[in-house]
Short mmCIF file of C-alpha atoms and ligand atoms in Angstrom, two decimals:
data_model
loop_
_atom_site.label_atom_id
_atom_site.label_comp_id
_atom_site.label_asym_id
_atom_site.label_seq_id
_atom_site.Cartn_x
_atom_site.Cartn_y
_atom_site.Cartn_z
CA UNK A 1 -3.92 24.07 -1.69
CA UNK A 2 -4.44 26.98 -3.99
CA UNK A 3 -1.37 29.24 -3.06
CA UNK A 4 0.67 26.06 -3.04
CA UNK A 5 4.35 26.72 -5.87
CA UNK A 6 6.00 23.66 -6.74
CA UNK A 7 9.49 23.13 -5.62
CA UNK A 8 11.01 23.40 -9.33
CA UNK A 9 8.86 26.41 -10.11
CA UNK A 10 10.20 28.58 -7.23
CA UNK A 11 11.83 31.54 -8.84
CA UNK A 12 14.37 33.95 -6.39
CA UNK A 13 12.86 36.97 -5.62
CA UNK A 14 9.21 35.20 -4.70
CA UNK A 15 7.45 34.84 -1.95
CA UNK A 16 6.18 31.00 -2.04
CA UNK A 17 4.14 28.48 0.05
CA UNK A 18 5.81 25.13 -0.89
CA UNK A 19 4.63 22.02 0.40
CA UNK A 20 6.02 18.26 0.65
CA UNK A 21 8.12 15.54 2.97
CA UNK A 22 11.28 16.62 4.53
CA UNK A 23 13.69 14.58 2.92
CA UNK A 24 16.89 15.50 5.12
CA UNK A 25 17.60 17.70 7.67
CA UNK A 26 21.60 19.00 7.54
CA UNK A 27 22.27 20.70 10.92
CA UNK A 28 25.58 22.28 10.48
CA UNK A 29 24.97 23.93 14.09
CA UNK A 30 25.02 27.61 13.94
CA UNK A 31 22.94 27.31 10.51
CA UNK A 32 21.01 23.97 9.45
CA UNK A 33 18.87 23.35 5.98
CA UNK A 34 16.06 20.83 5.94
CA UNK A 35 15.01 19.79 2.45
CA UNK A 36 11.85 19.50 1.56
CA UNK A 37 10.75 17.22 -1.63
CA UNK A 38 7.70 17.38 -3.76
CA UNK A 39 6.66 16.10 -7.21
CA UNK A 40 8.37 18.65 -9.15
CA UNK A 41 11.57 18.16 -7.16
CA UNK A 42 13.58 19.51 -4.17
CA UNK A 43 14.49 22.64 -2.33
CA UNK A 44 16.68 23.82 0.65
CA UNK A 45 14.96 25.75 3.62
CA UNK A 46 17.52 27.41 5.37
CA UNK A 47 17.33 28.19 9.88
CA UNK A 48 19.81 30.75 10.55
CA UNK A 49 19.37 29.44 14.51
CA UNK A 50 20.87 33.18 16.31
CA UNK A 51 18.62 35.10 13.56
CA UNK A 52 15.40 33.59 13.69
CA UNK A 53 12.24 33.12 15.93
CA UNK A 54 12.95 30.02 18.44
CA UNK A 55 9.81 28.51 17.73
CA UNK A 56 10.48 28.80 14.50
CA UNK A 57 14.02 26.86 14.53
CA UNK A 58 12.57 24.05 16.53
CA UNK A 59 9.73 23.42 14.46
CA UNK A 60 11.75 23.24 11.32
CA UNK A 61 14.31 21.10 12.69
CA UNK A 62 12.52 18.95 15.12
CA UNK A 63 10.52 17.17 12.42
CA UNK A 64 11.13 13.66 11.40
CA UNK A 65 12.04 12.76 7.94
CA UNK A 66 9.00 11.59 6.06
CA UNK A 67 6.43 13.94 7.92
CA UNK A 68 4.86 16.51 5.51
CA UNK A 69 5.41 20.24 6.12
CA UNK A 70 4.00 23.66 4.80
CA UNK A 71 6.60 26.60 4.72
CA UNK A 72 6.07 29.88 3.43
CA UNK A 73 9.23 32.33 3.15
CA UNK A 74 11.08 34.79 0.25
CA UNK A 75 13.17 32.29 -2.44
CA UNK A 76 16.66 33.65 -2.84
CA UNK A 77 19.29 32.50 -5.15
CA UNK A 78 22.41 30.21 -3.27
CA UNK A 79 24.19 28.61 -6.15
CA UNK A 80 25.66 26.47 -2.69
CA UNK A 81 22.13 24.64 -2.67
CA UNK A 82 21.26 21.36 -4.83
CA UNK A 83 19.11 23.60 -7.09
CA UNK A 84 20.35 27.38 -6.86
CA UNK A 85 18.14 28.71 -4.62
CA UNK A 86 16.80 28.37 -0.91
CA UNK A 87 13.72 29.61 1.06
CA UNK A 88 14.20 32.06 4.25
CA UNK A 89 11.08 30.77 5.96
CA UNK A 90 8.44 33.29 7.60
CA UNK A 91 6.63 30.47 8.87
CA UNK A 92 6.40 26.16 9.09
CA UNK A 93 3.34 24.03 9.56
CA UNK A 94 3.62 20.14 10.37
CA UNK A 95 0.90 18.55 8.41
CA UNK A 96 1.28 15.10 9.06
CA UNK A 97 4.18 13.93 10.85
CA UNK A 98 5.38 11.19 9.76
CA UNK A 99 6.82 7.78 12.45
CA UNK A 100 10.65 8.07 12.75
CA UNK A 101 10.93 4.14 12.22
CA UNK A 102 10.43 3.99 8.55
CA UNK A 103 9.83 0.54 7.05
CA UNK A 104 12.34 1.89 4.37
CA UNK A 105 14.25 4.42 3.15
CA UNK A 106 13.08 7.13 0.46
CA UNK A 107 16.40 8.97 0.52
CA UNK A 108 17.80 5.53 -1.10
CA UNK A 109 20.93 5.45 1.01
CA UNK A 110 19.82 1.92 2.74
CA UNK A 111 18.58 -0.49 -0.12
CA UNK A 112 15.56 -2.45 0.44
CA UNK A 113 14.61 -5.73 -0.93
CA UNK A 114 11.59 -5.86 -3.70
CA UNK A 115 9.43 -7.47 -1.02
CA UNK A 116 9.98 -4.66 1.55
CA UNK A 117 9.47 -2.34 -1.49
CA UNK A 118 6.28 -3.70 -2.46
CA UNK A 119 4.51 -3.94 0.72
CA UNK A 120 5.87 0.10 0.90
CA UNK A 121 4.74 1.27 -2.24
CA UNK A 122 3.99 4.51 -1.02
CA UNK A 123 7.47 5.32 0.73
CA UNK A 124 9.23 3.62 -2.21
CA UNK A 125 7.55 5.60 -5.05
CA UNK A 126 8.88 8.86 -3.09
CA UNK A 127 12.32 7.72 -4.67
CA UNK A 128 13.41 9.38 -7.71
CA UNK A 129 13.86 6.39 -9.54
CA UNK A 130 11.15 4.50 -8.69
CA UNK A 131 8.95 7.71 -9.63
CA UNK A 132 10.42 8.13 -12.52
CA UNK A 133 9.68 4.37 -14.04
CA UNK A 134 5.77 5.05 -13.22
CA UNK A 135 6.01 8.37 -15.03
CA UNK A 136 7.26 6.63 -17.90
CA UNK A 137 4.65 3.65 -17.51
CA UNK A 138 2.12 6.86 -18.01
CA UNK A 139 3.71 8.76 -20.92
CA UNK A 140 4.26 5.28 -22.96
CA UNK A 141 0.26 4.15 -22.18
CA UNK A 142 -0.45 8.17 -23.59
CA UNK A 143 1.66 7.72 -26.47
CA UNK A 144 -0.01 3.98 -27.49
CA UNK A 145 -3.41 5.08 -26.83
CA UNK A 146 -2.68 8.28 -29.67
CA UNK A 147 -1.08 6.01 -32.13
CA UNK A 148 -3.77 3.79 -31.92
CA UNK A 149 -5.94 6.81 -33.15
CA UNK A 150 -3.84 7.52 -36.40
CA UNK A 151 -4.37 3.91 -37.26
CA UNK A 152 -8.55 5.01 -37.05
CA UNK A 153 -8.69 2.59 -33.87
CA UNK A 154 -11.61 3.51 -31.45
CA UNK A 155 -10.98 2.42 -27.44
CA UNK A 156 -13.27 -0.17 -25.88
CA UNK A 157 -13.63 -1.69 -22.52
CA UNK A 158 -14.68 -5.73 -22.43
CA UNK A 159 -15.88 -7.76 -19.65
CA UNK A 160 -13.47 -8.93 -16.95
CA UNK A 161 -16.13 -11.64 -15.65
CA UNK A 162 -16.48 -13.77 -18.35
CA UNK A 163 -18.41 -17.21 -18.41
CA UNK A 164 -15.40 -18.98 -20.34
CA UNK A 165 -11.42 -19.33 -21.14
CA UNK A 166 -9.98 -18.56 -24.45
CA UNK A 167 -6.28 -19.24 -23.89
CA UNK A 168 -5.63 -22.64 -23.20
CA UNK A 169 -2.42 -23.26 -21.88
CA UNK A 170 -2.76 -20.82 -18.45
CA UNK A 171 -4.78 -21.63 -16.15
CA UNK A 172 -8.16 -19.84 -14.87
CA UNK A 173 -9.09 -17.97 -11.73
CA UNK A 174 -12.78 -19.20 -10.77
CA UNK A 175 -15.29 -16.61 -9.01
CA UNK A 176 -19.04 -17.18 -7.63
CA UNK A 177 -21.04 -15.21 -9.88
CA UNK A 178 -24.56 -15.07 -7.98
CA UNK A 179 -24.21 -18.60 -7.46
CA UNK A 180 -23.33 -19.55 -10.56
CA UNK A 181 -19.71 -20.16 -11.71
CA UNK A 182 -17.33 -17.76 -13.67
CA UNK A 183 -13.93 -16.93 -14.03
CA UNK A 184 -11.28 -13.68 -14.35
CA UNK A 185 -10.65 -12.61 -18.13
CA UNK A 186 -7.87 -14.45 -19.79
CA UNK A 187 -8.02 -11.85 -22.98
CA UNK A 188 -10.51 -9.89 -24.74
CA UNK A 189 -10.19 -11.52 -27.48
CA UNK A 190 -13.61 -13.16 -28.67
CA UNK A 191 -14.68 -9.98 -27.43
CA UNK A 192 -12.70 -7.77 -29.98
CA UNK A 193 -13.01 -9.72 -32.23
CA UNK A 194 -16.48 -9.21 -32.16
CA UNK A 195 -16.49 -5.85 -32.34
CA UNK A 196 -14.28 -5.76 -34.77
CA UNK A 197 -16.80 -7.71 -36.90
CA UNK A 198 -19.35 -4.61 -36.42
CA UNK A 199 -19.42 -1.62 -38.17
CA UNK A 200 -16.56 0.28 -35.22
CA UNK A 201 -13.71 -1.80 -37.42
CA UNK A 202 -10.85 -0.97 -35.40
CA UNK A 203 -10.81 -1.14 -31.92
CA UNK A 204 -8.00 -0.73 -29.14
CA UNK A 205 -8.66 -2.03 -25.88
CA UNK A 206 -5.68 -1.33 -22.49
CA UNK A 207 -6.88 -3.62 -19.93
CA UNK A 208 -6.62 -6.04 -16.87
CA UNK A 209 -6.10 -9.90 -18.30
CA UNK A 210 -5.79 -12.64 -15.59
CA UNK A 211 -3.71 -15.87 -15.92
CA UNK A 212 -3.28 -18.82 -13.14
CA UNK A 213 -0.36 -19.57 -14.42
CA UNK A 214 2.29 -21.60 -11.36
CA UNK A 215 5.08 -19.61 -12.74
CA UNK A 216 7.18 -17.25 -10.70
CA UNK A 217 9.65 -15.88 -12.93
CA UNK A 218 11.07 -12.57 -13.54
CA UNK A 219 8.39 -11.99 -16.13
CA UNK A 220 5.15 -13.71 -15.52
CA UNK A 221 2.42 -11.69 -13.46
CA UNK A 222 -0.86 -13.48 -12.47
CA UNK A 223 -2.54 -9.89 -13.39
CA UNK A 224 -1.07 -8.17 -16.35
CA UNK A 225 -2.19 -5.33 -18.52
CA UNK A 226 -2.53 -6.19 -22.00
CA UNK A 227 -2.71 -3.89 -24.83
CA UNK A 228 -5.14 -5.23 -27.52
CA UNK A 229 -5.77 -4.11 -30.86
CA UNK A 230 -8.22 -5.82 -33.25
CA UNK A 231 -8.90 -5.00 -37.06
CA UNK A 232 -11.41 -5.68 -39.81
CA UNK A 233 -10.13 -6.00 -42.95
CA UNK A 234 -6.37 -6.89 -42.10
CA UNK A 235 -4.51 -9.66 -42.63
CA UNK A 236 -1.03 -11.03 -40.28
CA UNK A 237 0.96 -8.49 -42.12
CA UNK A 238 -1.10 -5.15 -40.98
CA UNK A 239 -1.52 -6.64 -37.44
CA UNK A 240 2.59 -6.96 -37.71
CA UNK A 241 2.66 -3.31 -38.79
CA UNK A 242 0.47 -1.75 -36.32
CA UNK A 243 2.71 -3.68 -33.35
CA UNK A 244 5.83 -2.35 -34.92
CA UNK A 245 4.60 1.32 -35.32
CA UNK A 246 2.94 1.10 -31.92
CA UNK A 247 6.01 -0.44 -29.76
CA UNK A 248 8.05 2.28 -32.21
CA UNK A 249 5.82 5.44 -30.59
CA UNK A 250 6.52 3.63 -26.94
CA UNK A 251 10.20 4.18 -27.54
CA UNK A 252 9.84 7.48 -29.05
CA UNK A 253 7.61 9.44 -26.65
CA UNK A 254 10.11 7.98 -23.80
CA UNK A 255 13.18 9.81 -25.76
CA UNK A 256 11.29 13.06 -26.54
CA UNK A 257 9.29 13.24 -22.93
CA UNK A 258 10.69 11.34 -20.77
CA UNK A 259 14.68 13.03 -20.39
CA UNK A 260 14.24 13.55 -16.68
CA UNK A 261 13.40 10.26 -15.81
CA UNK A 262 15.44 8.52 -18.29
CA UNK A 263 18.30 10.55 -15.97
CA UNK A 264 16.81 9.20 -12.97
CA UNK A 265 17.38 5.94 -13.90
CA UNK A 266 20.81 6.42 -14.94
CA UNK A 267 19.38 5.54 -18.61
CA UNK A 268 19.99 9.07 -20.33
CA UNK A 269 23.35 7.81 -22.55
CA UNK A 270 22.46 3.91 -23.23
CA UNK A 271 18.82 4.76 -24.33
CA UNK A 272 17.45 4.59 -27.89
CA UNK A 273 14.97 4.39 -30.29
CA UNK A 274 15.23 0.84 -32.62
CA UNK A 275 16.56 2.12 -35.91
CA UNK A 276 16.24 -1.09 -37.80
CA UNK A 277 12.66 -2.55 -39.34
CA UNK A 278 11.78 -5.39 -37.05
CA UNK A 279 12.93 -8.11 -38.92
CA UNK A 280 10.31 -11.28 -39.58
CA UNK A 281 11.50 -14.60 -39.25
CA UNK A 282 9.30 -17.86 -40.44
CA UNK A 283 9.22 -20.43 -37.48
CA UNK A 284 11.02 -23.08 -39.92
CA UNK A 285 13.83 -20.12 -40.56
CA UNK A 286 13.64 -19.71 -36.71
CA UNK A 287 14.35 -23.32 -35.25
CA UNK A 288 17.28 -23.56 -38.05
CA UNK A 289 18.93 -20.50 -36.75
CA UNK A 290 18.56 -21.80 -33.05
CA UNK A 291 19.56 -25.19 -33.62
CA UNK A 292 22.88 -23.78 -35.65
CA UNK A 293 23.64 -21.20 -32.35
CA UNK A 294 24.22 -24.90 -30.58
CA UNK A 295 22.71 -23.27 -27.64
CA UNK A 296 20.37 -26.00 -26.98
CA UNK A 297 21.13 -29.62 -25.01
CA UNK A 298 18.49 -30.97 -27.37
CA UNK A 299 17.68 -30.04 -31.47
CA UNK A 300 14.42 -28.54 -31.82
CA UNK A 301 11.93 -30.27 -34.55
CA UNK A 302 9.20 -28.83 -36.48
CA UNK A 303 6.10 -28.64 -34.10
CA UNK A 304 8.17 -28.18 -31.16
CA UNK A 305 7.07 -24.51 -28.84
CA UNK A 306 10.14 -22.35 -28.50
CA UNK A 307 11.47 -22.96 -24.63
CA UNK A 308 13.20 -19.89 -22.77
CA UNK A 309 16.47 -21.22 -23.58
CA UNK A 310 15.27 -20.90 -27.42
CA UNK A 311 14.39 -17.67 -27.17
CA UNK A 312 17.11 -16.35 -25.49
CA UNK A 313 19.50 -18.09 -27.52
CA UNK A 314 17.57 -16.88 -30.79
CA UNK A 315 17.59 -13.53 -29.19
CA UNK A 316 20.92 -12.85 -28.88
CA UNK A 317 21.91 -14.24 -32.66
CA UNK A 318 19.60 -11.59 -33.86
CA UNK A 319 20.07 -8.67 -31.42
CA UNK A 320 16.91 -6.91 -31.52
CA UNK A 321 13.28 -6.62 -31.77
CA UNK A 322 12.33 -9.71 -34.18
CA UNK A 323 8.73 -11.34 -35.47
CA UNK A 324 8.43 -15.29 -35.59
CA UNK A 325 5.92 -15.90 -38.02
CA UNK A 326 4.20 -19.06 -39.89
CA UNK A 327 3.72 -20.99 -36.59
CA UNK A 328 2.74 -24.45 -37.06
CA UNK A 329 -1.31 -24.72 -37.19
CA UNK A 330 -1.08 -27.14 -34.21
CA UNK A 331 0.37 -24.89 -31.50
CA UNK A 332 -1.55 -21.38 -31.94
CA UNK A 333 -5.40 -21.40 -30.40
CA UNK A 334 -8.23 -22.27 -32.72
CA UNK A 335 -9.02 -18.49 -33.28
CA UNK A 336 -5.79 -17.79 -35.24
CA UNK A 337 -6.22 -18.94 -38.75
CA UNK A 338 -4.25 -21.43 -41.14
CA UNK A 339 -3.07 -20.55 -44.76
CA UNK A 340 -5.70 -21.38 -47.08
CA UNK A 341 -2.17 -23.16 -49.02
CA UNK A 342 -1.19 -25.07 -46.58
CA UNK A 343 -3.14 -26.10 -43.42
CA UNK A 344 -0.11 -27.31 -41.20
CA UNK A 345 0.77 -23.58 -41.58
CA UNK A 346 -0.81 -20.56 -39.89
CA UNK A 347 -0.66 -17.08 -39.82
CA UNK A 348 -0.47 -16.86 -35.87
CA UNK A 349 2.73 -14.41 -35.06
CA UNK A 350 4.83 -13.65 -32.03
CA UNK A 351 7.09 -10.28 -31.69
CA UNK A 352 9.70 -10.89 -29.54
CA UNK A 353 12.85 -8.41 -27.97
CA UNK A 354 15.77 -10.32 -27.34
CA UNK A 355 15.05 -11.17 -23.91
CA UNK A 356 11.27 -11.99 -24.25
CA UNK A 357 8.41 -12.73 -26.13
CA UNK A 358 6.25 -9.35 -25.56
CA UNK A 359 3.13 -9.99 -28.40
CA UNK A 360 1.04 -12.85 -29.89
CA UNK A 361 -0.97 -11.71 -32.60
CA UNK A 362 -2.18 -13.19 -36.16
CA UNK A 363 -5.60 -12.99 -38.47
CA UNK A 364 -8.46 -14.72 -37.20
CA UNK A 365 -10.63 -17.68 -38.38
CA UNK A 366 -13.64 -15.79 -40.17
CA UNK A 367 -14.86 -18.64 -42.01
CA UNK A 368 -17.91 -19.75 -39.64
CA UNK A 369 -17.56 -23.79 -40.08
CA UNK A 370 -13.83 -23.41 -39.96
CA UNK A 371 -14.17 -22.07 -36.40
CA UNK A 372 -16.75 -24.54 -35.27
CA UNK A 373 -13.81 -26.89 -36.60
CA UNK A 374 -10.92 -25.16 -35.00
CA UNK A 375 -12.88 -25.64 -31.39
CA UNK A 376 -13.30 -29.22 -31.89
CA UNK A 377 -10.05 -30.29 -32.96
CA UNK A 378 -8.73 -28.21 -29.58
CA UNK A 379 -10.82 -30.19 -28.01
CA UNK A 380 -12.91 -27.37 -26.98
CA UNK A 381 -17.40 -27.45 -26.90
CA UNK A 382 -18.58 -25.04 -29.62
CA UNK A 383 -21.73 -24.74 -27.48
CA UNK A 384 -20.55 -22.84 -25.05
CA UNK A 385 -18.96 -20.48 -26.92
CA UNK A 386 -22.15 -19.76 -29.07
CA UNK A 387 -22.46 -16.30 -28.33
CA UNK A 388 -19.07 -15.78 -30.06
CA UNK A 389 -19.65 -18.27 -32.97
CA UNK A 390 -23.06 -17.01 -34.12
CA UNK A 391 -22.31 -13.53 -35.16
CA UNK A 392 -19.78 -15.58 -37.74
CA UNK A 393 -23.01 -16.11 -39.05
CA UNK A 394 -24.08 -12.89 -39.86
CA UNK A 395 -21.28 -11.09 -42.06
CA UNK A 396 -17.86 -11.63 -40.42
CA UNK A 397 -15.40 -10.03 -42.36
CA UNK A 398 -11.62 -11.51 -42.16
CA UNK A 399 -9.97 -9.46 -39.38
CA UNK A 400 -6.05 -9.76 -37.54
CA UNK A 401 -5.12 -8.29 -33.87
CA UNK A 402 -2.76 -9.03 -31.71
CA UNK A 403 -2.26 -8.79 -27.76
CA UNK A 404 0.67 -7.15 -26.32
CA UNK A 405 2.03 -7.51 -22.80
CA UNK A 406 2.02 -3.76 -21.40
CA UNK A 407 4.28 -4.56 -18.08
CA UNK A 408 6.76 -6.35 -20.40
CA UNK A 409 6.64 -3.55 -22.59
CA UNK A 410 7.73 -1.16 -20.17
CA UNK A 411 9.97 -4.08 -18.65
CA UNK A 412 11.98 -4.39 -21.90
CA UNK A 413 12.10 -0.71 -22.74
CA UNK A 414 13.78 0.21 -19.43
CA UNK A 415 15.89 -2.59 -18.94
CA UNK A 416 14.11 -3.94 -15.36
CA UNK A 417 15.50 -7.19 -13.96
CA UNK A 418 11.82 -7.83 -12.52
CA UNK A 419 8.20 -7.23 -14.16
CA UNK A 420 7.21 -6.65 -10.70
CA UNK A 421 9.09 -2.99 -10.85
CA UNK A 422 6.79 -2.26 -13.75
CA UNK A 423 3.63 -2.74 -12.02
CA UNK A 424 2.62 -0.53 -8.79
CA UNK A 425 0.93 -3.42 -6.68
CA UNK A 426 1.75 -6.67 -8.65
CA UNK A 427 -0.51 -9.73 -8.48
CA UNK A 428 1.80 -12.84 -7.85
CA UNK A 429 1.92 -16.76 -6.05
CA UNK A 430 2.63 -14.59 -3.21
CA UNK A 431 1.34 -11.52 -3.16
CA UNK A 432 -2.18 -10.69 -2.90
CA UNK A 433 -1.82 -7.23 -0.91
CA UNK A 434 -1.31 -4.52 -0.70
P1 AMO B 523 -0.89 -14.33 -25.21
O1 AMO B 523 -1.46 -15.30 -24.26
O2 AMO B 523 0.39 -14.72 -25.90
O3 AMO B 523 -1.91 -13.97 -26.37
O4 AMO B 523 -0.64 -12.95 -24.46
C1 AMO B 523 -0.24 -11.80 -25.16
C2 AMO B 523 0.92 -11.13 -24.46
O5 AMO B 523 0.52 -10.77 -23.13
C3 AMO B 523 1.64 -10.86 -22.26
N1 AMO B 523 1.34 -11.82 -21.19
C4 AMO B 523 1.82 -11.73 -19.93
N2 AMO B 523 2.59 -10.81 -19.32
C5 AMO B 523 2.90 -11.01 -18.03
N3 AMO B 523 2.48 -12.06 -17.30
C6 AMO B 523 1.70 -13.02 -17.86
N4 AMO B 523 1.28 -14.06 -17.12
C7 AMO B 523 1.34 -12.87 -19.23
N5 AMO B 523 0.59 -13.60 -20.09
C8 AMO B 523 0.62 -12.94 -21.27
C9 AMO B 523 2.82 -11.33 -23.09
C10 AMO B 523 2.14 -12.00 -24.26
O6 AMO B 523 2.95 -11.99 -25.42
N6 AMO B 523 -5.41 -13.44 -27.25
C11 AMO B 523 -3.97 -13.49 -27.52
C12 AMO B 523 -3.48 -12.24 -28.25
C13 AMO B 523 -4.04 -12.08 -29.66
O7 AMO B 523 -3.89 -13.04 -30.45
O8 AMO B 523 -4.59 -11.02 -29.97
C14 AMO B 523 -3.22 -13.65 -26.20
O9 AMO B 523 -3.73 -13.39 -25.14
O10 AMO B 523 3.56 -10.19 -23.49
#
């Protein structure tokens, strides 16, 4: 629509075509305003009913809420109306009316549960709020992708139909591949790490992962989007730096882009950038400082995996953005590689905000017969994985990545209750559509 103005651009003393969904009509009798919402915003039509063309007056006002209208008319300033000025209209189009019995509300003023919301997606994005975290999902996924690029990191895309499962632990989601069977992507990475072993180095990758995992919790999704980053010639320690600087540029572009929605969500005062370095904490240093909190029914022992009620209780005693480093060898996947000082020891990582664990990163097993190894003593068949293992033959130099969980990103930035609000059509135990 090419003579189309947005609502927020609509200056008094224009003549405009603005187009949208009526998001109220206020009939005050002798004069009534419908207004009429777009991307940019909101603005007041006014019907002066004795003044103005019949037709006219019934078209405007006869419309349901919801249905999407063209009006064309002279903008003139009324500091009275929610943004200072109002439209006189010359003329209004229906475009697509819209059913009066909505499924649920945009204007907000009758809450809807998460389920109603989801199966609504469209009607619930045209809230403010709701808007506003998706905008923010956007500028934060910008804002990664360009720090990944001052770290030299070139994008990639990897396979989402893979012929095997790297992370043990979740389960996988089977397909028929011409017969033959496959399974969903887990993680990329044997695949970045394989490109990370060519001459590209660095390599980002935002993607689709998929994880059978029973859980329905708060933060699990059966399809997530990880954020992936993979890098010859690092160790744990520049994998740990490129998380914090990346998660850091997240936070950032939200505060220097992102004031309208941050207002939207009622976040504009409580929001901020992390000032402090994230701090990193050995896993030995780790289950000391949880077992002191007494927190926990039970002591946690060397070897043990840190439960929710660990985390959360390790969380709050250090009240911000934290690494746990130095897992033992025997609980991080046969990619992740030990210290050459001390194999019980490895250099597998996890960053974790105080209410979750959002990345799992560490430098990789280069060493050819230490991988073959590694699979074995997971219990795992080298064979099938020989399309990974053989280009460790042929010059792999030592390389570190990490993964990092995009939805709980977002999640943990904005302070959602639900890593469903995060996601615009969320794959979960129950929910398969829309
Ligand atoms: P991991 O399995 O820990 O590591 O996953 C990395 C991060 O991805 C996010 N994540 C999830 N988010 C929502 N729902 C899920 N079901 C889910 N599963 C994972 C989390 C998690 O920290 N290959 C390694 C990464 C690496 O070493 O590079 C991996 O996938 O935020």
């Amino acid at each position: 629509m090419q003579d189309r103005t947005y609502t927020a651009d609509a200056e008094p003393g224009d003549d405009v075509t603005v187009a949208g969904w009526v998001h109220e009509i206020r009939d005050l009798g002798g004069i009534a305003f419908l207004i009429l919402r777009d991307t940019a915003g909101k603005i007041q039509i006014k019907f002066e009913k004795d003044e103005m063309d019949d037709d006219l007056v019934e078209t405007g006002l006869d419309v349901s809420r919801e249905s999407v209208v063209k009006v064309s008319g002279a903008v003139e300033e009324e500091p009275r109306a929610p943004t200072g000025v109002e439209v006189t209209p010359e003329s209004v189009e229906i475009i697509a009316p819209a059913d009066p019995e909505l499924p649920l509300d945009p204007s907000g003023k009758v809450d809807a549960d998460l389920s109603t919301r989801l199966d609504n997606r469209t009607l619930d994005l045209r809230k403010d709020e709701v808007q506003a975290v998706f905008e923010i999902r956007s500028e934060i996924l910008r804002a990664v992708r360009e720090q990944f690029r001052t770290f030299d990191c070139t994008e990639i895309n990897t396979p989402k139909i893979v012929a095997t499962g790297t992370e043990g632990g979740t389960e996988l989601f089977p397909i028929t591949y011409f017969g033959e069977e496959a399974f969903m992507n887990q993680s990329p990475q044997l695949f970045k790490q394989l490109i990370a072993g060519s001459n590209v180095e660095r390599v980002f990758e935002i993607g689709p992962i998929f994880r059978a995992e029973e859980h329905n919790t708060p933060r699990h999704l059966n399809e997530a989007t990880s954020i992936d980053f993979e890098g010859a010639f690092c160790d744990q320690n520049d994998a740990m730096d490129v998380v914090e600087g990346v998660v850091r540029a997240a936070y950032e572009a939200v505060e220097n882009n992102c004031a309208d929605e941050l207002e939207a969500l009622g976040l504009e005062d409580e929001f901020g950038v992390p000032d402090e370095a994230f701090p990193r904490i050995s896993y030995e240093d780790a289950i000391e400082r949880i077992n002191a909190t007494g927190e926990l029914d039970d002591q946690l022992v060397w070897g043990d995996d840190l439960s929710t009620a660990a985390e959360e209780a390790l969380g709050q005693d250090v009240g911000g953005h934290y690494f746990i480093t130095d897992w033992p060898s025997e609980i991080k996947p046969f990619y992740i590689k030990d210290h050459d000082d001390d194999p019980e020891l490895s250099t597998g990582f996890d960053l974790m905000h105080p209410r979750m664990e959002l990345v799992s990163g560490g430098q990789r097993e280069h060493r050819h017969e230490k991988l073959i190894e590694g699979f074995e003593q997971q219990g795992l068949d080298p064979d099938q994985f020989e399309y990974y293992t053989k280009m460790f033959k042929y010059g792999m130099p030592p390389h570190a990545g990490f993964g990092l969980g995009g939805e709980r990103l977002i999640m943990t930035i904005l302070g959602l209750d639900n890593i469903r609000e995060a996601v615009l059509f969320p794959r979960d135990r129950q929910r398969l559509s829309p």
